[in-house]
Short mmCIF file of C-alpha atoms in Angstrom, two decimals:
data_model
loop_
_atom_site.label_atom_id
_atom_site.label_comp_id
_atom_site.label_asym_id
_atom_site.label_seq_id
_atom_site.Cartn_x
_atom_site.Cartn_y
_atom_site.Cartn_z
CA MET X 26 1.35 9.93 -44.38
CA SER X 27 -2.07 8.96 -43.10
CA SER X 28 -4.43 6.89 -45.21
CA ALA X 29 -7.57 8.25 -43.51
CA ALA X 30 -10.21 9.18 -46.08
CA LEU X 31 -10.91 12.91 -46.18
CA THR X 32 -14.56 12.39 -47.00
CA THR X 33 -17.10 9.64 -46.86
CA LYS X 34 -20.68 9.20 -48.02
CA ILE X 35 -23.64 8.81 -45.74
CA PRO X 36 -27.12 7.71 -46.73
CA VAL X 37 -29.91 10.26 -46.89
CA LYS X 38 -33.16 8.74 -45.69
CA ASP X 39 -36.78 9.73 -46.08
CA ARG X 40 -39.27 9.86 -43.22
CA ASP X 41 -39.83 6.13 -43.42
CA GLY X 42 -36.15 5.38 -43.12
CA ARG X 43 -35.67 4.42 -46.75
CA VAL X 44 -32.36 5.43 -48.31
CA ILE X 45 -33.12 7.87 -51.12
CA ASP X 46 -29.75 9.48 -51.71
CA GLU X 47 -26.19 9.84 -50.51
CA LYS X 48 -24.40 12.83 -49.13
CA GLU X 49 -20.68 13.54 -48.97
CA VAL X 50 -19.27 14.58 -45.61
CA ALA X 51 -15.77 15.18 -44.29
CA THR X 52 -14.35 12.90 -41.62
CA TYR X 53 -12.52 14.16 -38.60
CA ALA X 54 -9.68 11.69 -39.12
CA GLY X 55 -9.31 12.79 -42.71
CA LEU X 56 -9.35 16.47 -41.79
CA LEU X 57 -6.72 15.93 -39.16
CA ALA X 58 -4.52 13.93 -41.49
CA ARG X 59 -4.80 16.62 -44.15
CA ALA X 60 -3.98 19.30 -41.58
CA HIS X 61 -0.83 17.42 -40.59
CA GLU X 62 0.18 17.21 -44.21
CA GLU X 63 -0.28 20.95 -44.45
CA GLY X 64 1.90 21.75 -41.47
CA LEU X 65 -0.41 21.54 -38.47
CA ARG X 66 1.27 23.31 -35.57
CA SER X 67 -1.33 23.16 -32.82
CA VAL X 68 -4.94 22.61 -31.93
CA ALA X 69 -6.20 24.43 -28.85
CA THR X 70 -9.66 24.32 -27.36
CA LYS X 71 -11.45 26.42 -24.80
CA LEU X 72 -14.66 25.58 -22.99
CA VAL X 73 -16.85 28.65 -23.49
CA GLN X 74 -20.00 27.37 -21.81
CA VAL X 75 -20.54 24.53 -19.37
CA PRO X 76 -23.87 22.78 -19.96
CA SER X 77 -26.44 23.49 -17.28
CA PRO X 78 -30.23 23.48 -17.01
CA ASP X 79 -30.16 27.28 -17.41
CA ASN X 80 -28.72 27.08 -20.94
CA GLY X 81 -30.61 24.03 -22.13
CA MET X 82 -27.64 21.79 -21.30
CA THR X 83 -25.68 23.31 -24.15
CA ALA X 84 -21.90 22.98 -24.14
CA ILE X 85 -19.98 25.42 -26.28
CA VAL X 86 -16.33 24.99 -27.13
CA GLU X 87 -14.06 27.19 -29.22
CA ALA X 88 -11.19 25.59 -31.13
CA THR X 89 -8.20 27.28 -32.71
CA VAL X 90 -6.10 25.47 -35.29
CA GLU X 91 -2.72 26.78 -36.36
CA THR X 92 -1.09 25.61 -39.55
CA SER X 93 1.68 26.98 -41.72
CA LYS X 94 -1.03 28.98 -43.47
CA GLY X 95 -2.28 30.77 -40.40
CA SER X 96 -4.72 30.49 -37.53
CA PHE X 97 -8.30 29.23 -37.92
CA ALA X 98 -11.04 29.22 -35.29
CA GLY X 99 -14.27 27.28 -34.98
CA ILE X 100 -17.13 27.07 -32.53
CA GLY X 101 -18.91 23.84 -31.66
CA ASP X 102 -22.00 23.34 -29.59
CA ALA X 103 -23.73 20.24 -28.28
CA ASN X 104 -26.89 19.70 -26.30
CA PRO X 105 -29.15 16.69 -25.83
CA ASP X 106 -31.27 17.76 -28.80
CA ASN X 107 -28.49 17.90 -31.36
CA VAL X 108 -26.39 14.85 -30.53
CA ASN X 109 -26.83 11.13 -30.81
CA ARG X 110 -28.53 9.85 -27.65
CA ARG X 111 -25.54 7.66 -26.89
CA VAL X 112 -23.25 10.63 -26.57
CA ALA X 113 -25.76 12.81 -24.78
CA ALA X 114 -23.82 12.22 -21.59
CA HIS X 115 -20.69 13.68 -23.15
CA LEU X 116 -21.75 17.07 -24.35
CA ILE X 117 -18.48 18.84 -23.68
CA ARG X 118 -16.51 16.23 -25.59
CA MET X 119 -18.92 16.39 -28.49
CA ALA X 120 -18.85 20.17 -28.58
CA GLU X 121 -15.08 20.07 -28.61
CA THR X 122 -14.97 17.60 -31.48
CA ARG X 123 -17.37 19.72 -33.47
CA ALA X 124 -15.40 22.89 -32.81
CA LYS X 125 -12.18 21.27 -33.91
CA ALA X 126 -13.80 19.81 -37.00
CA ARG X 127 -15.04 23.26 -38.04
CA ALA X 128 -11.67 24.87 -37.43
CA LEU X 129 -9.89 22.07 -39.31
CA ARG X 130 -12.29 22.42 -42.26
CA ASP X 131 -11.38 26.07 -42.61
CA ALA X 132 -7.71 25.32 -42.15
CA VAL X 133 -7.57 22.75 -44.95
CA ASN X 134 -10.16 24.51 -47.11
CA ILE X 135 -12.85 21.83 -47.11
CA GLY X 136 -16.34 23.18 -47.67
CA VAL X 137 -18.45 20.13 -46.93
CA VAL X 138 -19.76 19.63 -43.43
CA ALA X 139 -17.94 17.18 -41.18
CA LEU X 140 -19.68 14.03 -40.04
CA GLU X 141 -19.04 14.93 -36.43
CA GLU X 142 -20.95 18.18 -36.82
CA LEU X 143 -24.14 16.33 -37.66
CA GLY X 144 -26.88 15.46 -35.24
CA GLY X 145 -26.53 11.80 -34.60
CA GLU X 146 -28.09 9.08 -36.68
CA GLU X 147 -25.82 9.92 -39.60
CA GLU X 148 -22.85 8.82 -37.52
CA ASP X 149 -24.53 5.47 -36.92
CA ALA X 150 -24.97 4.95 -40.63
CA VAL X 151 -21.29 5.47 -41.29
CA SER X 152 -20.14 3.45 -38.35
CA ASN X 153 -22.22 0.55 -39.59
CA ARG X 154 -20.60 0.72 -43.00
CA ALA X 155 -17.03 1.47 -42.11
CA PRO X 156 -15.46 -0.98 -39.70
CA ALA X 157 -12.56 1.36 -39.04
CA ARG X 158 -14.83 3.63 -37.05
CA PRO X 159 -15.58 2.88 -33.43
CA ALA X 160 -18.40 0.44 -32.81
CA PRO X 161 -21.73 1.93 -31.78
CA GLY X 162 -21.92 2.55 -28.09
CA ARG X 163 -18.17 2.69 -27.69
CA ALA X 164 -17.31 5.77 -29.66
CA PRO X 165 -18.14 8.33 -26.98
CA LEU X 166 -15.49 7.04 -24.65
CA ARG X 167 -12.67 8.32 -26.80
CA GLU X 168 -14.64 11.08 -28.36
CA VAL X 169 -12.51 13.60 -26.52
CA SER X 170 -9.87 14.50 -29.03
CA ARG X 171 -7.09 16.01 -27.04
CA ALA X 172 -5.37 19.16 -28.11
CA SER X 173 -2.77 18.13 -30.63
CA ASP X 174 0.90 18.85 -30.18
CA GLY X 175 1.20 19.08 -33.93
CA ASN X 176 2.86 15.69 -34.25
CA ARG X 177 0.84 13.09 -32.46
CA PRO X 178 -2.33 11.97 -34.18
CA VAL X 179 -5.44 12.26 -32.11
CA ASP X 180 -6.60 8.93 -30.67
CA ARG X 181 -10.25 8.41 -31.44
CA ARG X 182 -10.39 4.68 -30.88
CA PRO X 183 -12.77 3.16 -28.35
CA PRO X 184 -11.32 2.58 -24.91
CA ALA X 185 -8.97 -0.31 -25.29
CA PRO X 186 -9.05 -2.47 -22.21
CA PRO X 187 -5.61 -2.59 -20.67
CA ALA X 188 -3.62 -5.70 -21.38
CA ARG X 189 -2.64 -7.91 -18.49
CA GLY X 190 0.35 -6.38 -16.81
CA GLU X 191 0.33 -3.42 -19.15
CA VAL X 192 1.30 -0.13 -17.61
CA PHE X 193 -1.59 2.22 -18.09
CA PRO X 194 -0.19 5.48 -16.83
CA ARG X 195 -2.71 7.93 -15.52
CA GLY X 196 -2.78 11.09 -17.51
CA GLN X 197 -1.23 9.50 -20.56
CA THR X 198 -4.01 10.93 -22.69
CA ALA X 199 -4.68 13.85 -20.45
CA GLN X 200 -4.77 17.30 -21.86
CA ALA X 201 -8.36 17.88 -21.08
CA PRO X 202 -10.38 20.17 -23.30
CA ALA X 203 -11.44 21.96 -20.20
CA PRO X 204 -10.03 22.05 -16.71
CA PRO X 205 -11.06 18.97 -14.74
CA SER X 206 -12.82 21.22 -12.29
CA ALA X 207 -15.05 22.41 -15.09
CA ARG X 208 -15.79 18.93 -16.41
CA ALA X 209 -16.50 16.77 -13.41
CA PRO X 210 -19.04 18.97 -11.62
CA ALA X 211 -21.02 19.40 -14.82
CA ARG X 212 -21.49 15.65 -14.96
CA GLU X 213 -22.08 15.21 -11.29
CA ALA X 214 -24.81 17.77 -11.29
CA THR X 215 -26.80 16.09 -14.01
CA GLU X 216 -26.12 12.39 -13.88
CA PRO X 217 -26.33 9.64 -11.29
CA ALA X 218 -23.03 8.27 -10.11
CA MET X 219 -21.62 4.85 -10.99
CA THR X 220 -23.47 2.20 -9.00
CA GLU X 221 -21.86 -0.15 -6.51
CA ASN X 222 -22.46 -3.10 -8.84
CA GLN X 223 -20.85 -1.28 -11.76
CA ARG X 224 -17.88 -0.33 -9.63
CA ARG X 225 -17.50 -3.96 -8.54
CA TRP X 226 -17.73 -5.26 -12.11
CA LEU X 227 -15.11 -2.83 -13.35
CA TYR X 228 -12.65 -3.61 -10.59
CA ARG X 229 -13.12 -7.34 -11.05
CA TYR X 230 -12.53 -7.00 -14.74
CA LEU X 231 -9.36 -4.99 -14.12
CA SER X 232 -8.26 -7.57 -11.57
CA ASP X 233 -8.69 -10.26 -14.23
CA ARG X 234 -6.34 -8.19 -16.36
CA GLY X 235 -3.71 -7.95 -13.66
CA PHE X 236 -4.60 -4.54 -12.22
CA GLU X 237 -5.08 -4.32 -8.50
CA GLY X 238 -5.31 -1.55 -5.94
CA GLN X 239 -4.20 1.87 -7.10
CA ALA X 240 -3.11 0.50 -10.47
CA ALA X 241 -6.71 -0.59 -11.06
CA THR X 242 -8.02 2.83 -10.11
CA ASP X 243 -5.48 4.50 -12.39
CA ALA X 244 -6.45 2.23 -15.27
CA LEU X 245 -10.12 2.98 -14.72
CA LEU X 246 -9.52 6.73 -14.62
CA ALA X 247 -7.46 6.57 -17.79
CA ALA X 248 -10.03 4.46 -19.62
CA ALA X 249 -12.87 6.76 -18.57
CA GLU X 250 -10.74 9.82 -19.32
CA VAL X 251 -11.51 11.49 -16.04
CA ASN X 252 -9.37 12.63 -13.17
CA ASP X 253 -11.66 11.64 -10.35
CA LEU X 254 -13.82 8.55 -9.86
CA ARG X 255 -16.67 10.84 -8.84
CA ALA X 256 -16.81 11.88 -12.47
CA VAL X 257 -17.49 8.32 -13.59
CA THR X 258 -21.22 8.47 -14.05
CA LYS X 259 -23.62 5.59 -14.31
CA SER X 260 -23.87 5.97 -18.07
CA LEU X 261 -20.12 6.25 -18.53
CA ALA X 262 -19.55 3.15 -16.40
CA SER X 263 -22.19 1.37 -18.43
CA GLN X 264 -20.38 2.21 -21.67
CA LEU X 265 -17.07 1.00 -20.26
CA ILE X 266 -18.66 -2.25 -19.14
CA ASP X 267 -20.27 -2.80 -22.53
CA ALA X 268 -16.99 -2.14 -24.33
CA TRP X 269 -14.97 -4.37 -22.03
CA LYS X 270 -17.52 -7.15 -22.14
CA GLU X 271 -17.30 -7.02 -25.89
CA ASP X 272 -13.53 -7.31 -25.74
CA ARG X 273 -13.70 -10.10 -23.20
CA ASP X 274 -16.28 -12.02 -25.21
CA ALA X 275 -14.15 -11.57 -28.30
CA GLY X 276 -11.47 -13.56 -26.54
CA SER X 277 -9.07 -10.81 -25.63
CA GLY X 278 -10.20 -10.69 -22.00
CA GLY X 279 -8.84 -12.28 -18.89
CA GLY X 280 -10.14 -15.00 -16.64
CA GLY X 281 -13.78 -14.04 -16.87
CA HIS X 282 -14.42 -13.50 -13.19
CA ALA X 283 -15.99 -10.13 -13.70
CA SER X 284 -19.57 -11.26 -13.73
CA MET F 78 -55.11 19.63 -11.55
CA PRO F 79 -51.87 17.70 -11.35
CA ARG F 80 -51.37 15.72 -8.17
CA GLU F 81 -48.32 16.73 -6.20
CA GLU F 82 -45.73 14.05 -5.67
CA SER F 83 -45.64 12.82 -2.12
CA ASN F 84 -43.23 10.92 0.06
CA ASP F 85 -45.95 10.30 2.60
CA PRO F 86 -46.07 6.51 3.02
CA ARG F 87 -49.78 6.77 3.77
CA VAL F 88 -50.34 7.86 0.19
CA PRO F 89 -51.05 4.84 -2.05
CA GLY F 90 -48.08 4.07 -4.23
CA THR F 91 -45.50 5.09 -1.69
CA LEU F 92 -45.78 2.04 0.55
CA PRO F 93 -42.99 -0.49 0.13
CA PRO F 94 -43.84 -3.15 -2.45
CA TYR F 95 -42.31 -5.79 -0.17
CA LEU F 96 -40.71 -6.22 3.23
CA SER F 97 -37.19 -7.44 3.82
CA VAL F 98 -35.36 -8.30 7.00
CA SER F 99 -33.17 -5.30 6.36
CA GLN F 100 -36.20 -3.00 6.19
CA ILE F 101 -37.63 -4.45 9.39
CA THR F 102 -34.39 -4.21 11.35
CA THR F 103 -33.78 -0.70 10.04
CA TRP F 104 -37.22 0.45 11.22
CA LEU F 105 -36.68 -1.23 14.59
CA ALA F 106 -33.28 0.44 15.00
CA CYS F 107 -34.54 3.88 13.98
CA PRO F 108 -37.86 4.57 12.23
CA ARG F 109 -36.59 7.90 10.96
CA LYS F 110 -33.62 6.20 9.33
CA TYR F 111 -36.09 3.84 7.67
CA ARG F 112 -37.98 6.81 6.30
CA PHE F 113 -34.84 8.48 4.94
CA ARG F 114 -33.66 5.29 3.25
CA TYR F 115 -36.82 3.60 2.02
CA VAL F 116 -39.49 6.29 1.76
CA ASP F 117 -37.56 9.44 0.89
CA LYS F 118 -34.82 7.41 -0.86
CA ARG F 119 -32.40 10.03 0.37
CA GLU F 120 -28.76 9.80 -0.71
CA PRO F 121 -26.68 8.73 2.30
CA GLU F 122 -24.12 11.16 3.70
CA SER F 123 -21.71 8.31 4.37
CA ARG F 124 -21.49 4.56 3.91
CA SER F 125 -20.74 2.06 6.60
CA GLY F 126 -17.26 0.61 6.28
CA ASN F 127 -18.44 -2.47 8.14
CA LEU F 128 -21.15 -3.15 5.58
CA ALA F 129 -18.73 -2.54 2.72
CA PHE F 130 -16.22 -4.91 4.25
CA GLY F 131 -18.87 -7.57 4.77
CA SER F 132 -20.03 -7.12 1.20
CA ALA F 133 -16.52 -7.69 -0.21
CA VAL F 134 -16.00 -10.80 1.93
CA HIS F 135 -19.45 -12.08 0.99
CA SER F 136 -18.90 -11.65 -2.71
CA ALA F 137 -15.56 -13.49 -2.65
CA ILE F 138 -17.18 -16.39 -0.82
CA GLU F 139 -20.15 -16.33 -3.16
CA TRP F 140 -17.71 -16.56 -6.07
CA TRP F 141 -15.97 -19.51 -4.38
CA HIS F 142 -19.31 -21.28 -3.79
CA ASN F 143 -20.38 -20.72 -7.38
CA GLU F 144 -17.13 -22.08 -8.77
CA ARG F 145 -17.56 -25.26 -6.74
CA ILE F 146 -21.24 -25.56 -7.63
CA ALA F 147 -20.15 -25.39 -11.28
CA GLY F 148 -17.87 -28.37 -10.67
CA ARG F 149 -14.60 -26.48 -10.63
CA VAL F 150 -11.94 -26.46 -7.95
CA PRO F 151 -11.30 -22.79 -7.26
CA GLU F 152 -7.94 -21.74 -5.95
CA LEU F 153 -7.70 -19.78 -2.77
CA ALA F 154 -5.51 -17.25 -4.57
CA ASN F 155 -8.34 -16.41 -6.93
CA ALA F 156 -10.87 -16.06 -4.11
CA LEU F 157 -8.45 -13.64 -2.45
CA ARG F 158 -8.05 -11.72 -5.69
CA ILE F 159 -11.82 -11.40 -5.99
CA PHE F 160 -11.94 -10.10 -2.43
CA ARG F 161 -9.20 -7.55 -3.11
CA ALA F 162 -10.92 -6.34 -6.28
CA ASP F 163 -14.24 -5.91 -4.50
CA TRP F 164 -12.61 -4.31 -1.50
CA THR F 165 -10.76 -1.84 -3.72
CA ALA F 166 -14.05 -1.06 -5.42
CA GLN F 167 -15.58 -0.40 -2.01
CA VAL F 168 -12.80 1.78 -0.63
CA THR F 169 -12.78 4.04 -3.68
CA ASP F 170 -16.22 5.23 -2.63
CA PRO F 171 -15.54 8.66 -1.13
CA LEU F 172 -18.50 8.27 1.21
CA LEU F 173 -17.04 5.25 2.94
CA ASP F 174 -16.54 5.56 6.68
CA LEU F 175 -13.86 3.13 7.84
CA GLU F 176 -14.01 4.23 11.47
CA GLU F 177 -10.33 4.86 12.13
CA ARG F 178 -9.17 1.70 10.36
CA THR F 179 -7.13 1.80 7.19
CA PRO F 180 -8.07 0.10 3.92
CA GLU F 181 -4.81 -1.85 3.99
CA GLU F 182 -5.39 -3.11 7.51
CA LEU F 183 -8.91 -4.23 6.68
CA GLN F 184 -7.74 -5.80 3.43
CA ALA F 185 -5.33 -7.98 5.39
CA VAL F 186 -8.11 -8.95 7.79
CA GLY F 187 -10.46 -9.72 4.91
CA GLU F 188 -7.90 -11.92 3.20
CA ALA F 189 -7.37 -13.80 6.45
CA LEU F 190 -11.12 -14.32 6.86
CA VAL F 191 -11.62 -15.55 3.31
CA THR F 192 -8.69 -17.92 3.81
CA LEU F 193 -10.20 -19.25 7.03
CA PHE F 194 -13.53 -19.83 5.31
CA VAL F 195 -12.06 -21.61 2.30
CA GLU F 196 -9.81 -23.80 4.41
CA ARG F 197 -12.68 -24.66 6.77
CA PHE F 198 -15.11 -25.76 4.03
CA ALA F 199 -12.86 -26.85 1.15
CA ASN F 200 -13.38 -30.54 1.90
CA ASP F 201 -17.14 -30.31 2.40
CA PRO F 202 -19.55 -30.77 -0.50
CA PRO F 203 -20.59 -27.45 -2.03
CA PRO F 204 -24.02 -25.98 -1.37
CA THR F 205 -26.71 -26.44 -3.99
CA VAL F 206 -27.19 -22.73 -4.63
CA ALA F 207 -25.40 -19.58 -3.54
CA GLU F 208 -27.33 -16.34 -3.02
CA GLN F 209 -30.78 -17.90 -3.25
CA ARG F 210 -33.53 -15.28 -3.54
CA PHE F 211 -36.89 -15.95 -1.90
CA GLU F 212 -40.28 -14.28 -1.89
CA VAL F 213 -42.99 -15.61 0.43
CA VAL F 214 -46.34 -14.40 1.76
CA LEU F 215 -46.39 -12.87 5.20
CA ARG F 216 -49.16 -13.96 7.55
CA ASP F 217 -50.10 -12.00 10.65
CA PRO F 218 -50.13 -14.68 13.38
CA ALA F 219 -52.52 -12.64 15.51
CA THR F 220 -55.27 -12.42 12.92
CA GLY F 221 -54.31 -15.05 10.37
CA ASN F 222 -54.60 -12.40 7.66
CA LEU F 223 -52.05 -12.12 4.90
CA LEU F 224 -50.08 -8.91 4.75
CA PRO F 225 -50.50 -7.09 1.44
CA VAL F 226 -46.75 -7.35 0.75
CA PRO F 227 -44.46 -10.39 0.58
CA LEU F 228 -41.27 -11.03 2.50
CA VAL F 229 -38.30 -10.86 0.16
CA GLY F 230 -34.68 -11.74 0.84
CA VAL F 231 -31.58 -13.66 -0.14
CA LEU F 232 -30.12 -16.72 1.58
CA ASP F 233 -26.33 -16.81 1.45
CA ALA F 234 -26.30 -20.46 0.42
CA VAL F 235 -28.69 -23.39 0.47
CA GLU F 236 -28.29 -27.13 0.48
CA ASP F 237 -30.58 -29.99 1.36
CA GLY F 238 -32.30 -29.05 4.63
CA LEU F 239 -29.70 -26.44 5.45
CA CYS F 240 -29.29 -22.75 4.77
CA TRP F 241 -26.22 -20.69 5.44
CA GLU F 242 -25.99 -17.29 7.04
CA LEU F 243 -22.61 -15.62 6.82
CA LYS F 244 -21.72 -12.81 9.19
CA THR F 245 -18.69 -10.60 9.51
CA ALA F 246 -18.48 -9.10 12.96
CA ALA F 247 -16.08 -7.18 15.15
CA ARG F 248 -16.52 -9.78 17.88
CA LYS F 249 -18.22 -13.13 18.19
CA ASN F 250 -21.91 -12.62 18.82
CA HIS F 251 -24.28 -15.00 20.48
CA ILE F 252 -26.46 -16.72 17.93
CA SER F 253 -29.53 -15.26 19.61
CA ASP F 254 -28.33 -11.80 18.54
CA TYR F 255 -29.43 -12.77 15.05
CA SER F 256 -32.70 -14.35 16.13
CA LEU F 257 -35.03 -12.08 14.15
CA GLN F 258 -33.14 -12.60 10.91
CA LEU F 259 -32.75 -16.33 11.44
CA ALA F 260 -36.45 -16.68 12.26
CA ALA F 261 -37.27 -14.82 9.05
CA TYR F 262 -35.12 -17.19 7.00
CA SER F 263 -36.54 -20.23 8.74
CA TYR F 264 -40.06 -18.91 8.06
CA ALA F 265 -39.22 -18.25 4.41
CA VAL F 266 -37.69 -21.68 3.78
CA ARG F 267 -40.53 -23.47 5.51
CA GLU F 268 -43.13 -21.46 3.57
CA THR F 269 -41.30 -22.37 0.35
CA THR F 270 -40.40 -26.02 0.92
CA GLY F 271 -42.71 -27.08 3.74
CA VAL F 272 -39.67 -28.15 5.76
CA ARG F 273 -38.05 -26.20 8.54
CA PRO F 274 -34.33 -25.90 7.79
CA ARG F 275 -31.28 -26.06 9.95
CA ILE F 276 -29.44 -22.79 9.78
CA ARG F 277 -25.67 -22.69 9.75
CA VAL F 278 -24.37 -19.40 11.07
CA VAL F 279 -20.79 -18.72 10.07
CA GLN F 280 -19.26 -15.79 11.88
CA LEU F 281 -16.07 -14.35 10.46
CA VAL F 282 -14.69 -12.36 13.33
CA LYS F 283 -12.45 -9.34 12.70
CA THR F 284 -10.42 -9.68 15.86
CA LYS F 285 -6.71 -9.00 15.92
CA VAL F 286 -6.23 -12.65 15.13
CA PRO F 287 -9.16 -13.25 12.76
CA LYS F 288 -11.23 -16.32 13.49
CA ILE F 289 -14.16 -18.30 12.19
CA GLU F 290 -17.04 -19.57 14.33
CA VAL F 291 -19.54 -22.06 12.93
CA GLU F 292 -22.79 -22.92 14.67
CA GLU F 293 -26.00 -24.57 13.58
CA THR F 294 -29.47 -24.02 14.92
CA MET F 295 -33.07 -24.83 14.19
CA LEU F 296 -35.83 -22.45 15.13
CA SER F 297 -39.24 -23.24 16.57
CA ASP F 298 -42.83 -22.46 15.56
CA ARG F 299 -42.92 -19.90 18.30
CA GLU F 300 -39.85 -18.05 17.02
CA GLU F 301 -41.17 -18.00 13.49
CA ALA F 302 -44.52 -16.68 14.74
CA TRP F 303 -42.73 -14.02 16.69
CA PHE F 304 -40.91 -12.88 13.56
CA ALA F 305 -44.21 -12.71 11.64
CA GLU F 306 -45.76 -10.69 14.45
CA VAL F 307 -42.87 -8.23 14.44
CA ALA F 308 -43.07 -7.93 10.64
CA ALA F 309 -46.82 -7.28 10.79
CA GLU F 310 -46.46 -4.61 13.44
CA VAL F 311 -43.61 -2.89 11.63
CA TYR F 312 -45.63 -2.91 8.42
CA ASP F 313 -48.61 -1.46 10.25
CA ALA F 314 -46.41 1.30 11.68
CA ILE F 315 -45.03 2.09 8.23
CA THR F 316 -48.51 2.39 6.76
CA ARG F 317 -49.43 4.78 9.57
CA GLY F 318 -46.38 6.91 8.84
CA ALA F 319 -44.77 6.33 12.22
CA PHE F 320 -41.17 7.42 11.81
CA PRO F 321 -39.91 8.92 15.06
CA PRO F 322 -36.15 9.20 15.49
CA ASN F 323 -34.57 6.80 17.93
CA PRO F 324 -31.50 8.52 19.40
CA SER F 325 -28.93 5.89 20.33
CA TRP F 326 -25.24 5.02 20.32
CA MET F 327 -25.60 4.44 16.58
CA CYS F 328 -26.37 8.10 15.80
CA PRO F 329 -22.76 9.35 15.45
CA ARG F 330 -22.12 6.90 12.57
CA CYS F 331 -25.56 7.15 11.00
CA GLU F 332 -25.53 7.79 7.27
CA TYR F 333 -28.33 10.36 7.71
CA ARG F 334 -27.04 12.15 10.76
CA GLY F 335 -26.95 15.58 9.15
CA ALA F 336 -30.39 15.28 7.61
CA CYS F 337 -31.84 13.96 10.84
CA ARG F 338 -30.49 16.76 12.99
CA GLY F 339 -31.56 19.28 10.37
CA ALA F 340 -35.09 17.88 10.32
CA MET F 341 -35.37 18.07 14.08
CA ALA F 342 -34.03 21.61 14.15
CA MET F 343 -36.56 22.69 11.53
CA ARG F 344 -39.39 21.10 13.47
CA ALA F 345 -38.25 22.90 16.61
CA ALA F 346 -38.09 26.20 14.75
CA ALA F 347 -41.61 25.70 13.41
#
């Protein structure tokens, strides 16, 4: 049985940023744990709208949750105006998380809004208070909660850097919320690609960890949760570098040549 | 009324903020290529495999220099690992044009070249600085006037009275083939320190049996003045918007070949 809290409290602030109240919200991890307890059979998602300039860069995803009690659907949307700026590059992932949170709320009969459905700064507040949540700036990398098989809990941790010599099979986490062909072009069209310096840093870091050649590329693809290096944007590479630097500086890194 | 954005280099604000040897040699090779790269900032249609290879070799050697400058004794195996990591990073670029050579073949050549370099200089004292950036004023030797932009660049390595220039090449070139670049570096060091440096040119040659060639030279006042004259004339041409194409043997591998041919076709149609 999972120990994830079903709800948490977030501060309500006034215009000046002063905390004036608290508000109870559901957590995705708690909703998922409760759904498992209640016989979760599947979580399926469907990309309804790819973000583009014509629709205000709004991604829309529909999620369907099946439990022993029946089938429950939810819609989630995300655009640069209703997400935290740090996840603005990951609109499809965010829309998917929101859709699943809504469907899970109905499935387990929770009326309060889920944290992930909120606009942005609220998530920061909780992440600052609860160490179990991903650190700021790293959360988006694992924000894609893959369709559940009904047994395996969804991995929402930040991208763990591969351990030296660890096998990091490509596609291990892959059950993309949308076909790769629908995801990568959406990013490519709107964001600059990873720079040469970023690419070099990442490969040096992976080399420090024992990954070379194709194994390094596979590890990078898996960590970025994409199927093609062309989908690794400048902002995504930047997030990976920040996360891995943090791990390296914390002493879990390799030889430190990636500089 | 809002002003329309312009790529016209004659419009203030679109002139380059500095000159580099790379800019100068690019304009000399093909002014239109210069325009695509530095004025229009057009995305390239391909990337030179030779440049990517040179970059990976350079960065491994830079790492080796820096380790020694820091007082450590770097192992060859780690320099080779750095090269492989950087080379892998380069070859994953889908735009890379390796010109009928395979990544594996070039990786083996690169490892051999890095090995040759490390073995050749392992017993010498390390340079003082690796990848030393410079920025110096440019003076037109004909008029004595200063150009409105500085000369900016990076020396591969520097030590007392000596600067290094590292080249990877398909065949050994005569040192005079690099005369413009070497004169620029000599000019820059002398402007900065007041002393004309010796320049050590290390050529890492990608022949079937890779080899290393080391030569040293010192340039003259006349050669430095010639560089400054070339730089001034190129800058003048850029400010006048002179960007004619220069069809040559380099066109088939040019990173802007499609855009260039398209531009000419459109001009013909007009």
